Amino acid sequence: DYFKHCSFESVRWDPIHPAHLAKEGSSGSIGRDADERRELLSGYFSAITAMDSNIGRLIRWLERNDLRDNTLVVFSSDNGMNMGHHGIWGKGNGTYPPNMFDTSVKVPTLMSRPGHIAAGQVVPDLLSHYDLMPTILDYVGLSRRAGYASRPGSSFASLLNGQELRGQRPVVVHDEYGPTRMIRTDSKKYVHRYPDGPNEFFDLFNDPEEKVNQIGNPVFQQSIKSMRSELQTWFER
């Protein structure tokens, strides 16, 4: 049905990325033309539809057994997925060196508990998977016994309880994929590759789709230096 009837208007389709790992020969489909793109997106959309259907089965089981209101349902994923975004068909390792585009590293996270967590609320804060463990332990009242003070994550359980995020936490996300590391704030992203680059800097406020690498722009050199130092300090700790 998707193949025959869906126009996939919501999905970007950029020219193939020059560092794509499957850009030559028969090493894999990468949406070179409209027909191949339609085939790939049909499979992807179908997989999401099947997943959505089976999550519905789980929720209906909770409802039938009177457990829905007493269960915190958490849905997330292990990575983002470029489906033509930035000319990449794949995730961070769809290119070499690995990429750190938002479409590769951002993941959906939905949390639901009727009568306890407000439905339909979108939280703009930058949060990470390493925040999930302290958040869940905090939510169920085990934070004092958790011993996670020296770990990278911090709890955002206050958001689930309808409150503001406690404390003045830095709005940054760190990630690592092979020789590539990244630090992101709400308006800037710095990507560092070992041992000698190429590195990237994106002004997300003016370039949210990460189209222009500003690593050589003198205007941003102080920000780059500061973020590079913070990134290294975080990993050393």
PDB file of N, CA, C and O in Angstrom, residues 30-100:
ATOM      1  N   ILE A  30      20.718   2.488  -1.965  1.00  0.00           N
ATOM      2  CA  ILE A  30      20.854   3.780  -1.295  1.00  0.00           C
ATOM      3  C   ILE A  30      19.948   4.839  -1.921  1.00  0.00           C
ATOM      4  O   ILE A  30      20.241   6.026  -1.854  1.00  0.00           O
ATOM      5  N   GLY A  31      18.850   4.431  -2.524  1.00  0.00           N
ATOM      6  CA  GLY A  31      17.902   5.400  -3.043  1.00  0.00           C
ATOM      7  C   GLY A  31      18.440   6.265  -4.147  1.00  0.00           C
ATOM      8  O   GLY A  31      18.250   7.482  -4.142  1.00  0.00           O
ATOM      9  N   ARG A  32      19.113   5.648  -5.108  1.00  0.00           N
ATOM     10  CA  ARG A  32      19.722   6.414  -6.202  1.00  0.00           C
ATOM     11  C   ARG A  32      18.682   7.096  -7.085  1.00  0.00           C
ATOM     12  O   ARG A  32      18.916   8.160  -7.627  1.00  0.00           O
ATOM     13  N   ASP A  33      17.531   6.450  -7.277  1.00  0.00           N
ATOM     14  CA  ASP A  33      16.500   7.020  -8.137  1.00  0.00           C
ATOM     15  C   ASP A  33      15.149   6.907  -7.447  1.00  0.00           C
ATOM     16  O   ASP A  33      15.030   6.343  -6.347  1.00  0.00           O
ATOM     17  N   ALA A  34      14.114   7.441  -8.089  1.00  0.00           N
ATOM     18  CA  ALA A  34      12.789   7.512  -7.458  1.00  0.00           C
ATOM     19  C   ALA A  34      12.232   6.137  -7.139  1.00  0.00           C
ATOM     20  O   ALA A  34      11.606   5.934  -6.086  1.00  0.00           O
ATOM     21  N   ASP A  35      12.446   5.155  -8.020  1.00  0.00           N
ATOM     22  CA  ASP A  35      11.905   3.811  -7.779  1.00  0.00           C
ATOM     23  C   ASP A  35      12.595   3.137  -6.601  1.00  0.00           C
ATOM     24  O   ASP A  35      11.944   2.508  -5.758  1.00  0.00           O
ATOM     25  N   GLU A  36      13.924   3.253  -6.534  1.00  0.00           N
ATOM     26  CA  GLU A  36      14.656   2.634  -5.430  1.00  0.00           C
ATOM     27  C   GLU A  36      14.300   3.322  -4.107  1.00  0.00           C
ATOM     28  O   GLU A  36      14.133   2.672  -3.072  1.00  0.00           O
ATOM     29  N   ARG A  37      14.177   4.648  -4.157  1.00  0.00           N
ATOM     30  CA  ARG A  37      13.778   5.379  -2.956  1.00  0.00           C
ATOM     31  C   ARG A  37      12.401   4.937  -2.489  1.00  0.00           C
ATOM     32  O   ARG A  37      12.181   4.707  -1.289  1.00  0.00           O
ATOM     33  N   ARG A  38      11.453   4.791  -3.406  1.00  0.00           N
ATOM     34  CA  ARG A  38      10.102   4.365  -3.035  1.00  0.00           C
ATOM     35  C   ARG A  38      10.119   2.978  -2.400  1.00  0.00           C
ATOM     36  O   ARG A  38       9.409   2.717  -1.424  1.00  0.00           O
ATOM     37  N   GLU A  39      10.935   2.089  -2.947  1.00  0.00           N
ATOM     38  CA  GLU A  39      11.023   0.743  -2.392  1.00  0.00           C
ATOM     39  C   GLU A  39      11.589   0.768  -0.964  1.00  0.00           C
ATOM     40  O   GLU A  39      11.057   0.115  -0.057  1.00  0.00           O
ATOM     41  N   LEU A  40      12.660   1.539  -0.752  1.00  0.00           N
ATOM     42  CA  LEU A  40      13.277   1.602   0.570  1.00  0.00           C
ATOM     43  C   LEU A  40      12.343   2.236   1.599  1.00  0.00           C
ATOM     44  O   LEU A  40      12.193   1.744   2.718  1.00  0.00           O
ATOM     45  N   LEU A  41      11.705   3.344   1.231  1.00  0.00           N
ATOM     46  CA  LEU A  41      10.821   4.020   2.166  1.00  0.00           C
ATOM     47  C   LEU A  41       9.565   3.206   2.452  1.00  0.00           C
ATOM     48  O   LEU A  41       9.030   3.246   3.556  1.00  0.00           O
ATOM     49  N   SER A  42       9.100   2.444   1.485  1.00  0.00           N
ATOM     50  CA  SER A  42       7.940   1.580   1.712  1.00  0.00           C
ATOM     51  C   SER A  42       8.254   0.540   2.786  1.00  0.00           C
ATOM     52  O   SER A  42       7.446   0.280   3.677  1.00  0.00           O
ATOM     53  N   GLY A  43       9.449  -0.053   2.700  1.00  0.00           N
ATOM     54  CA  GLY A  43       9.842  -1.019   3.718  1.00  0.00           C
ATOM     55  C   GLY A  43       9.994  -0.378   5.083  1.00  0.00           C
ATOM     56  O   GLY A  43       9.579  -0.943   6.102  1.00  0.00           O
ATOM     57  N   TYR A  44      10.571   0.813   5.106  1.00  0.00           N
ATOM     58  CA  TYR A  44      10.785   1.514   6.374  1.00  0.00           C
ATOM     59  C   TYR A  44       9.447   1.901   7.014  1.00  0.00           C
ATOM     60  O   TYR A  44       9.219   1.659   8.205  1.00  0.00           O
ATOM     61  N   PHE A  45       8.563   2.489   6.223  1.00  0.00           N
ATOM     62  CA  PHE A  45       7.256   2.879   6.748  1.00  0.00           C
ATOM     63  C   PHE A  45       6.457   1.657   7.196  1.00  0.00           C
ATOM     64  O   PHE A  45       5.736   1.696   8.192  1.00  0.00           O
ATOM     65  N   SER A  46       6.577   0.557   6.468  1.00  0.00           N
ATOM     66  CA  SER A  46       5.854  -0.664   6.842  1.00  0.00           C
ATOM     67  C   SER A  46       6.357  -1.200   8.180  1.00  0.00           C
ATOM     68  O   SER A  46       5.568  -1.665   9.017  1.00  0.00           O
ATOM     69  N   ALA A  47       7.672  -1.152   8.387  1.00  0.00           N
ATOM     70  CA  ALA A  47       8.238  -1.614   9.657  1.00  0.00           C
ATOM     71  C   ALA A  47       7.724  -0.770  10.815  1.00  0.00           C
ATOM     72  O   ALA A  47       7.392  -1.291  11.891  1.00  0.00           O
ATOM     73  N   ILE A  48       7.638   0.549  10.614  1.00  0.00           N
ATOM     74  CA  ILE A  48       7.131   1.429  11.662  1.00  0.00           C
ATOM     75  C   ILE A  48       5.657   1.135  11.940  1.00  0.00           C
ATOM     76  O   ILE A  48       5.205   1.114  13.092  1.00  0.00           O
ATOM     77  N   THR A  49       4.887   0.881  10.885  1.00  0.00           N
ATOM     78  CA  THR A  49       3.470   0.556  11.056  1.00  0.00           C
ATOM     79  C   THR A  49       3.299  -0.738  11.851  1.00  0.00           C
ATOM     80  O   THR A  49       2.443  -0.832  12.742  1.00  0.00           O
ATOM     81  N   ALA A  50       4.114  -1.748  11.541  1.00  0.00           N
ATOM     82  CA  ALA A  50       4.040  -3.015  12.273  1.00  0.00           C
ATOM     83  C   ALA A  50       4.416  -2.813  13.733  1.00  0.00           C
ATOM     84  O   ALA A  50       3.779  -3.385  14.639  1.00  0.00           O
ATOM     85  N   MET A  51       5.447  -2.022  13.986  1.00  0.00           N
ATOM     86  CA  MET A  51       5.859  -1.721  15.355  1.00  0.00           C
ATOM     87  C   MET A  51       4.740  -1.010  16.105  1.00  0.00           C
ATOM     88  O   MET A  51       4.392  -1.370  17.248  1.00  0.00           O
ATOM     89  N   ASP A  52       4.139  -0.029  15.470  1.00  0.00           N
ATOM     90  CA  ASP A  52       3.053   0.730  16.081  1.00  0.00           C
ATOM     91  C   ASP A  52       1.884  -0.193  16.433  1.00  0.00           C
ATOM     92  O   ASP A  52       1.295  -0.093  17.515  1.00  0.00           O
ATOM     93  N   SER A  53       1.559  -1.108  15.535  1.00  0.00           N
ATOM     94  CA  SER A  53       0.467  -2.043  15.777  1.00  0.00           C
ATOM     95  C   SER A  53       0.741  -2.927  16.988  1.00  0.00           C
ATOM     96  O   SER A  53      -0.137  -3.169  17.823  1.00  0.00           O
ATOM     97  N   ASN A  54       1.975  -3.395  17.111  1.00  0.00           N
ATOM     98  CA  ASN A  54       2.297  -4.303  18.216  1.00  0.00           C
ATOM     99  C   ASN A  54       2.446  -3.575  19.545  1.00  0.00           C
ATOM    100  O   ASN A  54       2.162  -4.159  20.596  1.00  0.00           O
ATOM    101  N   ILE A  55       2.867  -2.318  19.521  1.00  0.00           N
ATOM    102  CA  ILE A  55       2.834  -1.522  20.750  1.00  0.00           C
ATOM    103  C   ILE A  55       1.384  -1.375  21.212  1.00  0.00           C
ATOM    104  O   ILE A  55       1.089  -1.440  22.409  1.00  0.00           O
ATOM    105  N   GLY A  56       0.473  -1.204  20.242  1.00  0.00           N
ATOM    106  CA  GLY A  56      -0.955  -1.147  20.570  1.00  0.00           C
ATOM    107  C   GLY A  56      -1.439  -2.427  21.246  1.00  0.00           C
ATOM    108  O   GLY A  56      -2.252  -2.379  22.174  1.00  0.00           O
ATOM    109  N   ARG A  57      -0.942  -3.574  20.793  1.00  0.00           N
ATOM    110  CA  ARG A  57      -1.308  -4.852  21.424  1.00  0.00           C
ATOM    111  C   ARG A  57      -0.861  -4.889  22.883  1.00  0.00           C
ATOM    112  O   ARG A  57      -1.600  -5.352  23.759  1.00  0.00           O
ATOM    113  N   LEU A  58       0.344  -4.410  23.152  1.00  0.00           N
ATOM    114  CA  LEU A  58       0.849  -4.388  24.527  1.00  0.00           C
ATOM    115  C   LEU A  58      -0.004  -3.475  25.415  1.00  0.00           C
ATOM    116  O   LEU A  58      -0.352  -3.824  26.546  1.00  0.00           O
ATOM    117  N   ILE A  59      -0.352  -2.297  24.883  1.00  0.00           N
ATOM    118  CA  ILE A  59      -1.147  -1.352  25.669  1.00  0.00           C
ATOM    119  C   ILE A  59      -2.550  -1.917  25.933  1.00  0.00           C
ATOM    120  O   ILE A  59      -3.093  -1.790  27.042  1.00  0.00           O
ATOM    121  N   ARG A  60      -3.128  -2.568  24.925  1.00  0.00           N
ATOM    122  CA  ARG A  60      -4.460  -3.171  25.132  1.00  0.00           C
ATOM    123  C   ARG A  60      -4.402  -4.273  26.192  1.00  0.00           C
ATOM    124  O   ARG A  60      -5.336  -4.446  26.971  1.00  0.00           O
ATOM    125  N   TRP A  61      -3.288  -5.024  26.232  1.00  0.00           N
ATOM    126  CA  TRP A  61      -3.147  -6.063  27.256  1.00  0.00           C
ATOM    127  C   TRP A  61      -3.098  -5.430  28.640  1.00  0.00           C
ATOM    128  O   TRP A  61      -3.724  -5.924  29.593  1.00  0.00           O
ATOM    129  N   LEU A  62      -2.365  -4.331  28.772  1.00  0.00           N
ATOM    130  CA  LEU A  62      -2.307  -3.631  30.054  1.00  0.00           C
ATOM    131  C   LEU A  62      -3.690  -3.132  30.458  1.00  0.00           C
ATOM    132  O   LEU A  62      -4.078  -3.225  31.641  1.00  0.00           O
ATOM    133  N   GLU A  63      -4.443  -2.624  29.486  1.00  0.00           N
ATOM    134  CA  GLU A  63      -5.786  -2.121  29.785  1.00  0.00           C
ATOM    135  C   GLU A  63      -6.720  -3.242  30.218  1.00  0.00           C
ATOM    136  O   GLU A  63      -7.483  -3.098  31.181  1.00  0.00           O
ATOM    137  N   ARG A  64      -6.670  -4.375  29.511  1.00  0.00           N
ATOM    138  CA  ARG A  64      -7.544  -5.501  29.861  1.00  0.00           C
ATOM    139  C   ARG A  64      -7.244  -6.051  31.251  1.00  0.00           C
ATOM    140  O   ARG A  64      -8.134  -6.559  31.931  1.00  0.00           O
ATOM    141  N   ASN A  65      -6.022  -5.934  31.689  1.00  0.00           N
ATOM    142  CA  ASN A  65      -5.631  -6.452  32.994  1.00  0.00           C
ATOM    143  C   ASN A  65      -5.542  -5.359  34.067  1.00  0.00           C
ATOM    144  O   ASN A  65      -4.948  -5.585  35.132  1.00  0.00           O
ATOM    145  N   ASP A  66      -6.171  -4.214  33.792  1.00  0.00           N
ATOM    146  CA  ASP A  66      -6.250  -3.109  34.745  1.00  0.00           C
ATOM    147  C   ASP A  66      -4.878  -2.671  35.260  1.00  0.00           C
ATOM    148  O   ASP A  66      -4.705  -2.355  36.441  1.00  0.00           O
ATOM    149  N   LEU A  67      -3.898  -2.652  34.362  1.00  0.00           N
ATOM    150  CA  LEU A  67      -2.539  -2.266  34.735  1.00  0.00           C
ATOM    151  C   LEU A  67      -2.078  -0.978  34.053  1.00  0.00           C
ATOM    152  O   LEU A  67      -0.994  -0.483  34.351  1.00  0.00           O
ATOM    153  N   ARG A  68      -2.906  -0.451  33.170  1.00  0.00           N
ATOM    154  CA  ARG A  68      -2.449   0.679  32.348  1.00  0.00           C
ATOM    155  C   ARG A  68      -2.109   1.904  33.192  1.00  0.00           C
ATOM    156  O   ARG A  68      -1.067   2.542  32.979  1.00  0.00           O
ATOM    157  N   ASP A  69      -2.983   2.238  34.166  1.00  0.00           N
ATOM    158  CA  ASP A  69      -2.758   3.446  34.955  1.00  0.00           C
ATOM    159  C   ASP A  69      -1.610   3.285  35.944  1.00  0.00           C
ATOM    160  O   ASP A  69      -1.124   4.274  36.489  1.00  0.00           O
ATOM    161  N   ASN A  70      -1.194   2.062  36.190  1.00  0.00           N
ATOM    162  CA  ASN A  70      -0.132   1.813  37.167  1.00  0.00           C
ATOM    163  C   ASN A  70       1.165   1.382  36.500  1.00  0.00           C
ATOM    164  O   ASN A  70       2.049   0.827  37.150  1.00  0.00           O
ATOM    165  N   THR A  71       1.272   1.635  35.183  1.00  0.00           N
ATOM    166  CA  THR A  71       2.455   1.225  34.435  1.00  0.00           C
ATOM    167  C   THR A  71       3.039   2.424  33.699  1.00  0.00           C
ATOM    168  O   THR A  71       2.330   3.124  32.974  1.00  0.00           O
ATOM    169  N   LEU A  72       4.325   2.649  33.904  1.00  0.00           N
ATOM    170  CA  LEU A  72       5.036   3.667  33.134  1.00  0.00           C
ATOM    171  C   LEU A  72       5.505   3.018  31.836  1.00  0.00           C
ATOM    172  O   LEU A  72       6.333   2.111  31.852  1.00  0.00           O
ATOM    173  N   VAL A  73       4.951   3.463  30.725  1.00  0.00           N
ATOM    174  CA  VAL A  73       5.330   2.927  29.419  1.00  0.00           C
ATOM    175  C   VAL A  73       6.370   3.862  28.808  1.00  0.00           C
ATOM    176  O   VAL A  73       6.147   5.068  28.681  1.00  0.00           O
ATOM    177  N   VAL A  74       7.516   3.310  28.449  1.00  0.00           N
ATOM    178  CA  VAL A  74       8.600   4.087  27.854  1.00  0.00           C
ATOM    179  C   VAL A  74       8.922   3.507  26.485  1.00  0.00           C
ATOM    180  O   VAL A  74       9.215   2.318  26.360  1.00  0.00           O
ATOM    181  N   PHE A  75       8.862   4.341  25.462  1.00  0.00           N
ATOM    182  CA  PHE A  75       9.268   3.919  24.119  1.00  0.00           C
ATOM    183  C   PHE A  75      10.443   4.763  23.680  1.00  0.00           C
ATOM    184  O   PHE A  75      10.422   5.986  23.765  1.00  0.00           O
ATOM    185  N   SER A  76      11.487   4.108  23.197  1.00  0.00           N
ATOM    186  CA  SER A  76      12.606   4.836  22.623  1.00  0.00           C
ATOM    187  C   SER A  76      13.270   3.960  21.573  1.00  0.00           C
ATOM    188  O   SER A  76      12.737   2.931  21.170  1.00  0.00           O
ATOM    189  N   SER A  77      14.462   4.353  21.127  1.00  0.00           N
ATOM    190  CA  SER A  77      15.156   3.645  20.066  1.00  0.00           C
ATOM    191  C   SER A  77      16.651   3.753  20.301  1.00  0.00           C
ATOM    192  O   SER A  77      17.098   4.500  21.180  1.00  0.00           O
ATOM    193  N   ASP A  78      17.430   2.998  19.543  1.00  0.00           N
ATOM    194  CA  ASP A  78      18.876   2.997  19.771  1.00  0.00           C
ATOM    195  C   ASP A  78      19.614   3.980  18.879  1.00  0.00           C
ATOM    196  O   ASP A  78      20.774   4.305  19.148  1.00  0.00           O
ATOM    197  N   ASN A  79      19.021   4.456  17.831  1.00  0.00           N
ATOM    198  CA  ASN A  79      19.677   5.434  16.964  1.00  0.00           C
ATOM    199  C   ASN A  79      18.652   6.062  16.027  1.00  0.00           C
ATOM    200  O   ASN A  79      17.546   5.548  15.860  1.00  0.00           O
ATOM    201  N   GLY A  80      19.042   7.185  15.440  1.00  0.00           N
ATOM    202  CA  GLY A  80      18.221   7.774  14.398  1.00  0.00           C
ATOM    203  C   GLY A  80      18.441   7.034  13.088  1.00  0.00           C
ATOM    204  O   GLY A  80      19.185   6.051  13.024  1.00  0.00           O
ATOM    205  N   MET A  81      17.806   7.500  12.027  1.00  0.00           N
ATOM    206  CA  MET A  81      17.929   6.805  10.740  1.00  0.00           C
ATOM    207  C   MET A  81      17.737   7.798   9.607  1.00  0.00           C
ATOM    208  O   MET A  81      16.678   8.413   9.473  1.00  0.00           O
ATOM    209  N   ASN A  82      18.783   7.977   8.821  1.00  0.00           N
ATOM    210  CA  ASN A  82      18.673   8.804   7.624  1.00  0.00           C
ATOM    211  C   ASN A  82      18.018   7.981   6.521  1.00  0.00           C
ATOM    212  O   ASN A  82      18.494   6.894   6.183  1.00  0.00           O
ATOM    213  N   MET A  83      16.956   8.491   5.959  1.00  0.00           N
ATOM    214  CA  MET A  83      16.297   7.827   4.833  1.00  0.00           C
ATOM    215  C   MET A  83      16.322   8.782   3.642  1.00  0.00           C
ATOM    216  O   MET A  83      15.291   9.169   3.107  1.00  0.00           O
ATOM    217  N   GLY A  84      17.542   9.193   3.282  1.00  0.00           N
ATOM    218  CA  GLY A  84      17.729  10.185   2.242  1.00  0.00           C
ATOM    219  C   GLY A  84      18.152  11.535   2.791  1.00  0.00           C
ATOM    220  O   GLY A  84      18.630  12.394   2.037  1.00  0.00           O
ATOM    221  N   HIS A  85      17.997  11.742   4.101  1.00  0.00           N
ATOM    222  CA  HIS A  85      18.438  12.983   4.725  1.00  0.00           C
ATOM    223  C   HIS A  85      19.954  13.090   4.595  1.00  0.00           C
ATOM    224  O   HIS A  85      20.689  12.128   4.838  1.00  0.00           O
ATOM    225  N   HIS A  86      20.414  14.260   4.198  1.00  0.00           N
ATOM    226  CA  HIS A  86      21.848  14.504   3.978  1.00  0.00           C
ATOM    227  C   HIS A  86      22.427  13.566   2.916  1.00  0.00           C
ATOM    228  O   HIS A  86      23.641  13.381   2.833  1.00  0.00           O
ATOM    229  N   GLY A  87      21.571  12.945   2.119  1.00  0.00           N
ATOM    230  CA  GLY A  87      22.039  12.022   1.094  1.00  0.00           C
ATOM    231  C   GLY A  87      22.553  10.714   1.658  1.00  0.00           C
ATOM    232  O   GLY A  87      23.354  10.019   1.021  1.00  0.00           O
ATOM    233  N   ILE A  88      22.075  10.354   2.856  1.00  0.00           N
ATOM    234  CA  ILE A  88      22.531   9.140   3.536  1.00  0.00           C
ATOM    235  C   ILE A  88      21.361   8.183   3.708  1.00  0.00           C
ATOM    236  O   ILE A  88      20.257   8.581   4.070  1.00  0.00           O
ATOM    237  N   TRP A  89      21.614   6.920   3.447  1.00  0.00           N
ATOM    238  CA  TRP A  89      20.650   5.857   3.716  1.00  0.00           C
ATOM    239  C   TRP A  89      21.284   4.957   4.769  1.00  0.00           C
ATOM    240  O   TRP A  89      22.061   4.067   4.477  1.00  0.00           O
ATOM    241  N   GLY A  90      20.960   5.236   6.013  1.00  0.00           N
ATOM    242  CA  GLY A  90      21.564   4.537   7.133  1.00  0.00           C
ATOM    243  C   GLY A  90      21.709   5.485   8.308  1.00  0.00           C
ATOM    244  O   GLY A  90      21.198   6.598   8.306  1.00  0.00           O
ATOM    245  N   LYS A  91      22.448   5.041   9.315  1.00  0.00           N
ATOM    246  CA  LYS A  91      22.586   5.842  10.531  1.00  0.00           C
ATOM    247  C   LYS A  91      23.974   6.487  10.566  1.00  0.00           C
ATOM    248  O   LYS A  91      24.503   6.903   9.536  1.00  0.00           O
ATOM    249  N   GLY A  92      24.580   6.571  11.773  1.00  0.00           N
ATOM    250  CA  GLY A  92      25.870   7.218  11.882  1.00  0.00           C
ATOM    251  C   GLY A  92      26.945   6.545  11.058  1.00  0.00           C
ATOM    252  O   GLY A  92      27.817   7.199  10.484  1.00  0.00           O
ATOM    253  N   ASN A  93      26.878   5.207  10.997  1.00  0.00           N
ATOM    254  CA  ASN A  93      27.888   4.482  10.225  1.00  0.00           C
ATOM    255  C   ASN A  93      27.482   4.295   8.768  1.00  0.00           C
ATOM    256  O   ASN A  93      28.056   3.463   8.068  1.00  0.00           O
ATOM    257  N   GLY A  94      26.540   5.088   8.292  1.00  0.00           N
ATOM    258  CA  GLY A  94      26.205   5.084   6.873  1.00  0.00           C
ATOM    259  C   GLY A  94      27.250   5.796   6.043  1.00  0.00           C
ATOM    260  O   GLY A  94      27.267   5.689   4.817  1.00  0.00           O
ATOM    261  N   THR A  95      28.127   6.545   6.736  1.00  0.00           N
ATOM    262  CA  THR A  95      29.238   7.232   6.074  1.00  0.00           C
ATOM    263  C   THR A  95      30.525   6.878   6.803  1.00  0.00           C
ATOM    264  O   THR A  95      30.516   6.404   7.939  1.00  0.00           O
ATOM    265  N   TYR A  96      31.644   7.113   6.121  1.00  0.00           N
ATOM    266  CA  TYR A  96      32.932   7.057   6.813  1.00  0.00           C
ATOM    267  C   TYR A  96      33.736   8.289   6.439  1.00  0.00           C
ATOM    268  O   TYR A  96      33.934   8.541   5.244  1.00  0.00           O
ATOM    269  N   PRO A  97      34.217   9.054   7.448  1.00  0.00           N
ATOM    270  CA  PRO A  97      34.022   8.768   8.872  1.00  0.00           C
ATOM    271  C   PRO A  97      32.552   8.884   9.287  1.00  0.00           C
ATOM    272  O   PRO A  97      31.764   9.523   8.588  1.00  0.00           O
ATOM    273  N   PRO A  98      32.188   8.257  10.427  1.00  0.00           N
ATOM    274  CA  PRO A  98      30.800   8.295  10.880  1.00  0.00           C
ATOM    275  C   PRO A  98      30.283   9.728  11.007  1.00  0.00           C
ATOM    276  O   PRO A  98      31.052  10.636  11.335  1.00  0.00           O
ATOM    277  N   ASN A  99      28.999   9.911  10.725  1.00  0.00           N
ATOM    278  CA  ASN A  99      28.398  11.239  10.821  1.00  0.00           C
ATOM    279  C   ASN A  99      27.647  11.395  12.140  1.00  0.00           C
ATOM    280  O   ASN A  99      27.254  10.416  12.772  1.00  0.00           O
ATOM    281  N   MET A 100      27.456  12.640  12.537  1.00  0.00           N
ATOM    282  CA  MET A 100      26.750  12.960  13.775  1.00  0.00           C
ATOM    283  C   MET A 100      25.573  13.895  13.517  1.00  0.00           C
ATOM    284  O   MET A 100      25.229  14.716  14.360  1.00  0.00           O
TER     285      MET A 100
END
